[in-house]
Coordinates of N, CA, C and O in Angstrom, one line a residue:
X16 N -12.7 26.6 15.4 CA -11.7 26.4 16.5 C -10.3 26.3 16.0 O -9.9 25.4 15.2
X17 N -9.5 27.3 16.3 CA -8.2 27.4 15.8 C -7.3 26.3 16.5 O -7.3 26.2 17.7
X18 N -6.6 25.6 15.7 CA -5.7 24.5 16.2 C -4.3 25.1 16.5 O -3.9 26.0 15.8
X19 N -3.6 24.6 17.5 CA -2.3 25.0 17.8 C -1.4 23.7 18.0 O -1.9 22.7 18.5
X20 N -0.2 23.8 17.6 CA 0.7 22.7 17.7 C 0.7 21.8 16.5 O -0.4 21.5 15.9
X21 N 1.8 21.3 16.2 CA 2.0 20.4 15.0 C 1.2 19.2 15.1 O 0.6 18.7 14.1
X22 N 1.1 18.6 16.3 CA 0.3 17.3 16.5 C -1.2 17.5 16.2 O -1.8 16.7 15.4
X23 N -1.8 18.6 16.7 CA -3.2 18.9 16.4 C -3.4 19.1 15.0 O -4.4 18.6 14.4
X24 N -2.6 19.9 14.3 CA -2.8 20.3 12.9 C -2.6 19.0 12.0 O -3.4 18.8 11.1
X25 N -1.6 18.2 12.4 CA -1.4 17.0 11.6 C -2.5 16.0 11.7 O -3.0 15.5 10.7
X26 N -3.1 15.9 12.9 CA -4.2 15.0 13.1 C -5.4 15.5 12.4 O -6.2 14.7 11.8
X27 N -5.6 16.8 12.4 CA -6.8 17.4 11.6 C -6.6 17.1 10.1 O -7.6 16.6 9.5
X28 N -5.4 17.3 9.6 CA -5.2 17.0 8.1 C -5.4 15.5 7.8 O -6.1 15.2 6.8
X29 N -4.9 14.6 8.7 CA -5.1 13.2 8.4 C -6.6 12.8 8.5 O -7.1 12.1 7.7
X30 N -7.3 13.4 9.5 CA -8.8 13.1 9.6 C -9.6 13.6 8.4 O -10.5 12.9 8.0
X31 N -9.2 14.7 7.9 CA -9.9 15.3 6.8 C -9.3 14.9 5.4 O -9.9 15.2 4.4
X32 N -8.2 14.1 5.4 CA -7.6 13.7 4.1 C -7.0 14.9 3.4 O -6.9 14.9 2.1
X33 N -6.5 15.8 4.1 CA -5.8 17.0 3.5 C -4.4 16.7 3.3 O -3.7 16.4 4.2
X34 N -3.9 16.9 2.0 CA -2.5 16.5 1.7 C -1.5 17.6 2.1 O -1.0 18.3 1.3
X35 N -1.1 17.6 3.4 CA -0.2 18.6 3.9 C 1.2 18.0 4.0 O 1.5 16.8 3.9
X36 N 2.2 18.9 4.1 CA 3.6 18.6 4.3 C 4.0 19.4 5.6 O 3.7 20.5 5.8
X37 N 4.8 18.7 6.4 CA 5.5 19.3 7.5 C 6.7 20.0 7.0 O 7.6 19.3 6.4
X38 N 6.8 21.3 7.1 CA 8.0 22.1 6.6 C 8.5 22.9 7.7 O 7.8 23.9 8.1
X39 N 9.6 22.5 8.3 CA 10.0 23.2 9.5 C 9.0 22.9 10.6 O 8.7 21.8 11.0
X40 N 8.4 24.0 11.2 CA 7.4 23.9 12.2 C 6.1 24.3 11.7 O 5.1 24.5 12.5
X41 N 5.9 24.4 10.4 CA 4.6 24.7 9.8 C 4.1 23.6 9.0 O 4.8 22.7 8.6
X42 N 2.8 23.6 8.7 CA 2.1 22.7 7.8 C 1.7 23.5 6.6 O 1.0 24.5 6.7
X43 N 2.2 23.0 5.4 CA 1.8 23.6 4.1 C 1.0 22.6 3.3 O 1.2 21.4 3.3
X44 N -0.1 23.2 2.7 CA -1.0 22.3 1.9 C -1.1 22.8 0.5 O -1.4 24.0 0.3
X45 N -1.0 22.0 -0.5 CA -1.1 22.3 -1.9 C -2.1 21.3 -2.5 O -1.8 20.1 -2.4
X46 N -3.2 21.7 -3.0 CA -4.2 20.9 -3.7 C -3.9 20.9 -5.2 O -3.5 21.9 -5.7
X47 N -4.2 19.7 -5.8 CA -4.0 19.7 -7.3 C -5.0 20.6 -8.0 O -4.8 21.1 -9.1
X48 N -6.2 20.8 -7.4 CA -7.2 21.7 -7.9 C -7.9 22.4 -6.7 O -7.8 21.9 -5.6
X49 N -8.7 23.4 -7.0 CA -9.4 24.1 -5.9 C -10.3 23.1 -5.1 O -11.1 22.4 -5.6
X50 N -10.1 23.0 -3.8 CA -10.9 22.2 -2.9 C -12.3 22.7 -2.8 O -12.5 23.9 -3.1
X51 N -13.3 21.9 -2.4 CA -14.6 22.4 -2.3 C -14.7 23.3 -1.1 O -13.9 23.4 -0.2
X52 N -15.8 24.1 -1.1 CA -16.0 25.1 -0.1 C -16.0 24.6 1.3 O -15.5 25.3 2.2
X53 N -16.5 23.4 1.5 CA -16.6 22.8 2.9 C -15.2 22.6 3.4 O -14.9 22.9 4.6
X54 N -14.3 22.1 2.6 CA -12.9 21.9 3.1 C -12.2 23.2 3.4 O -11.5 23.4 4.4
X55 N -12.4 24.2 2.5 CA -11.9 25.5 2.7 C -12.3 26.1 4.0 O -11.5 26.7 4.8
X56 N -13.6 26.0 4.3 CA -14.1 26.6 5.6 C -13.6 25.9 6.8 O -13.3 26.5 7.8
X57 N -13.4 24.5 6.7 CA -12.8 23.8 7.8 C -11.4 24.2 8.0 O -11.0 24.3 9.2
X58 N -10.7 24.4 6.9 CA -9.3 24.8 7.0 C -9.1 26.2 7.7 O -8.3 26.4 8.6
X59 N -10.0 27.1 7.2 CA -10.0 28.4 7.8 C -10.3 28.4 9.3 O -9.7 29.1 10.1
X60 N -11.3 27.6 9.7 CA -11.7 27.5 11.1 C -10.6 26.9 11.9 O -10.4 27.2 13.1
X61 N -9.7 26.0 11.3 CA -8.6 25.4 12.0 C -7.4 26.3 12.1 O -6.5 26.0 12.9
X62 N -7.4 27.4 11.4 CA -6.3 28.4 11.4 C -5.4 28.4 10.2 O -4.4 29.1 10.2
X63 N -5.8 27.7 9.2 CA -5.0 27.8 7.9 C -5.3 29.1 7.2 O -6.4 29.7 7.4
X64 N -4.3 29.6 6.5 CA -4.5 30.8 5.7 C -4.0 30.6 4.3 O -3.1 29.8 4.1
X65 N -4.6 31.3 3.3 CA -4.2 31.2 2.0 C -3.0 32.1 1.8 O -3.0 33.3 2.1
X66 N -1.9 31.5 1.2 CA -0.7 32.3 0.9 C -0.6 32.4 -0.6 O -0.1 31.5 -1.3
X67 N -1.1 33.5 -1.1 CA -1.2 33.7 -2.6 C 0.2 33.7 -3.2 O 0.4 33.2 -4.3
X68 N 1.2 34.3 -2.5 CA 2.5 34.3 -3.0 C 3.0 32.9 -3.4 O 3.8 32.8 -4.4
X69 N 2.7 31.9 -2.6 CA 3.1 30.6 -2.9 C 2.1 29.7 -3.5 O 2.4 28.6 -4.0
X70 N 0.8 30.1 -3.5 CA -0.3 29.3 -4.1 C -0.6 28.1 -3.2 O -1.0 27.1 -3.7
X71 N -0.4 28.3 -1.9 CA -0.6 27.2 -1.0 C -1.3 27.7 0.3 O -1.3 28.9 0.6
X72 N -1.9 26.8 1.0 CA -2.4 27.0 2.4 C -1.3 26.8 3.4 O -0.5 25.9 3.2
X73 N -1.3 27.5 4.5 CA -0.3 27.4 5.5 C -0.9 27.5 6.9 O -1.9 28.2 7.1
X74 N -0.4 26.7 7.8 CA -0.7 26.8 9.2 C 0.6 27.0 10.0 O 1.5 26.1 9.8
X75 N 0.7 28.0 10.8 CA 2.0 28.2 11.6 C 2.2 27.3 12.8 O 3.2 27.3 13.4
X76 N 1.2 26.6 13.2 CA 1.2 25.6 14.3 C 1.8 26.3 15.6 O 2.5 25.7 16.4
X77 N 1.4 27.6 15.8 CA 1.8 28.3 16.9 C 3.2 28.9 16.9 O 3.7 29.4 17.9
X78 N 3.8 28.9 15.7 CA 5.1 29.5 15.5 C 5.1 30.5 14.4 O 5.6 30.3 13.3
X79 N 4.5 31.7 14.6 CA 4.4 32.7 13.5 C 5.8 33.2 13.2 O 6.7 33.2 14.0
X80 N 5.9 33.6 11.9 CA 7.2 34.2 11.4 C 6.9 35.0 10.2 O 5.8 35.0 9.7
X81 N 7.8 35.8 9.8 CA 7.7 36.7 8.6 C 8.0 35.9 7.4 O 8.8 34.9 7.5
X82 N 7.6 36.4 6.3 CA 7.9 35.7 5.0 C 9.4 35.8 4.7 O 10.0 36.8 4.8
X83 N 9.9 34.6 4.4 CA 11.3 34.5 4.0 C 11.6 34.7 2.6 O 10.6 34.7 1.8
X84 N 12.8 34.7 2.2 CA 13.2 35.0 0.8 C 13.1 33.8 -0.2 O 13.3 34.0 -1.3
X85 N 12.7 32.7 0.2 CA 12.7 31.6 -0.7 C 11.6 30.5 -0.3 O 10.9 30.8 0.6
X86 N 11.6 29.4 -1.0 CA 10.7 28.3 -0.6 C 11.2 27.7 0.7 O 12.4 27.3 0.8
X87 N 10.4 27.7 1.7 CA 10.8 27.1 3.0 C 11.2 25.6 2.9 O 12.0 25.1 3.7
X88 N 10.7 24.9 1.8 CA 11.2 23.5 1.7 C 12.6 23.4 1.3 O 13.3 22.4 1.7
X89 N 13.2 24.4 0.7 CA 14.6 24.4 0.4 C 15.5 24.5 1.6 O 16.5 23.9 1.7
X90 N 15.0 25.2 2.6 CA 15.7 25.4 3.9 C 15.5 24.2 4.8 O 16.4 23.8 5.5
X91 N 14.2 23.8 5.0 CA 13.8 22.8 6.0 C 13.6 21.4 5.5 O 13.5 20.5 6.3
X92 N 13.3 21.3 4.2 CA 12.9 20.0 3.7 C 11.4 19.9 4.0 O 10.8 20.7 4.5
X93 N 10.8 18.7 3.6 CA 9.4 18.5 3.9 C 9.1 17.0 4.1 O 9.8 16.2 3.6
X94 N 8.1 16.8 4.9 CA 7.7 15.4 5.2 C 6.2 15.3 5.0 O 5.4 16.0 5.6
X95 N 5.7 14.5 4.0 CA 4.2 14.4 3.8 C 3.6 13.8 5.1 O 4.1 12.9 5.6
X96 N 2.5 14.4 5.5 CA 1.8 14.0 6.7 C 0.8 12.9 6.5 O 0.3 12.4 7.5
X97 N 0.4 12.6 5.3 CA -0.6 11.6 5.1 C 0.1 10.2 4.9 O -0.6 9.2 5.0
X98 N 1.4 10.1 4.8 CA 2.1 8.8 4.6 C 2.2 8.2 6.0 O 2.3 8.9 7.0
X99 N 2.3 6.9 6.0 CA 2.5 6.2 7.3 C 3.9 6.5 7.8 O 4.9 6.5 7.0
X100 N 4.0 6.7 9.1 CA 5.3 6.9 9.7 C 5.7 5.6 10.4 O 5.0 5.1 11.2
X101 N 6.9 5.1 10.0 CA 7.4 3.9 10.7 C 8.6 4.2 11.5 O 9.4 5.0 11.2
X102 N 8.7 3.5 12.7 CA 9.8 3.8 13.6 C 10.9 2.9 13.3 O 10.8 1.8 12.8

């Protein structure tokens, strides 16, 4: 089931313990080592894709775009989605 929207993808990552970052309107995931096959299959089912150029998984959260010339974190910054958010 492909997820759409930042909220859905963020909740999926939190529920699965996936270490993602909110970068602009996308979720990017970098694992310290290759995740097990079960996590990979869940991520693919949710709509994540492997971006070999960056060595990370990405979900466009319903906002597709073309590859840009640099690291999107340099342009948009990043916010870890597993950390507690305080108001």
